[in-house]
Amino acid sequence: MDYGTFRGIFTLVLMVLIIAIAIWAYSKNRKTEFDDAANSIFDEDEKRSNSVAKNQQESNNE
């Protein structure tokens, strides 16, 4: 196998890999998981603000 054949096979493998990743990323089955991951930062902010409000309420009750 010469160098040109190796490069051709390597290019073909990379093209298949890129196409497979694109299909995986844009499939409808993954949409809910990606949406959950994208919105997880807002869940953390909500939990933090609830925790701060709870701590303030406890300190006001003392």
Coordinates of C-alpha atoms in Angstrom, one line a residue:
M1 CA 0.0 0.0 0.0
D2 CA 1.5 3.3 -1.0
Y3 CA 1.2 6.7 0.6
G4 CA -1.5 7.9 -1.8
T5 CA -3.8 4.9 -1.0
F6 CA -3.3 5.5 2.7
R7 CA -4.2 9.1 2.4
G8 CA -7.3 8.2 0.4
I9 CA -8.5 5.7 2.9
F10 CA -7.8 8.1 5.8
T11 CA -9.8 10.8 4.0
L12 CA -12.7 8.4 3.5
V13 CA -12.7 7.4 7.1
L14 CA -12.7 11.0 8.3
M15 CA -15.5 11.9 5.9
V16 CA -17.6 9.0 7.3
L17 CA -16.8 10.0 10.8
I18 CA -17.9 13.6 10.2
I19 CA -21.1 12.6 8.5
A20 CA -21.9 10.2 11.4
I21 CA -21.3 12.9 14.0
A22 CA -23.5 15.3 12.0
I23 CA -26.3 12.7 11.8
W24 CA -26.0 12.0 15.5
A25 CA -26.0 15.7 16.5
Y26 CA -29.0 16.7 14.4
S27 CA -31.1 13.6 15.0
K28 CA -34.6 14.2 16.5
N29 CA -33.9 11.6 19.3
R30 CA -31.1 13.8 20.7
K31 CA -33.0 17.1 20.7
T32 CA -34.6 16.7 24.1
E33 CA -31.2 15.8 25.7
F34 CA -29.5 18.8 24.0
D35 CA -32.3 21.1 25.1
D36 CA -32.1 19.8 28.7
A37 CA -28.3 20.4 28.6
A38 CA -28.8 23.9 27.2
N39 CA -31.3 24.9 29.8
S40 CA -29.4 23.3 32.8
I41 CA -27.7 26.6 33.5
F42 CA -31.0 28.2 34.2
D43 CA -32.0 25.4 36.6
E44 CA -28.8 26.0 38.5
D45 CA -29.6 29.7 38.8
E46 CA -33.1 29.0 40.0
K47 CA -31.8 26.6 42.6
R48 CA -29.2 29.1 43.8
S49 CA -31.8 32.0 44.0
N50 CA -34.2 29.7 45.9
S51 CA -31.4 28.8 48.3
V52 CA -30.5 32.4 48.9
A53 CA -34.1 33.4 49.5
K54 CA -34.5 30.5 51.9
N55 CA -31.3 31.6 53.8
Q56 CA -32.6 35.2 54.0
Q57 CA -35.9 34.1 55.2
E58 CA -34.3 32.0 58.0
S59 CA -32.1 34.9 59.1
N60 CA -35.1 37.2 59.2
N61 CA -37.0 34.7 61.4
E62 CA -34.2 34.6 64.0

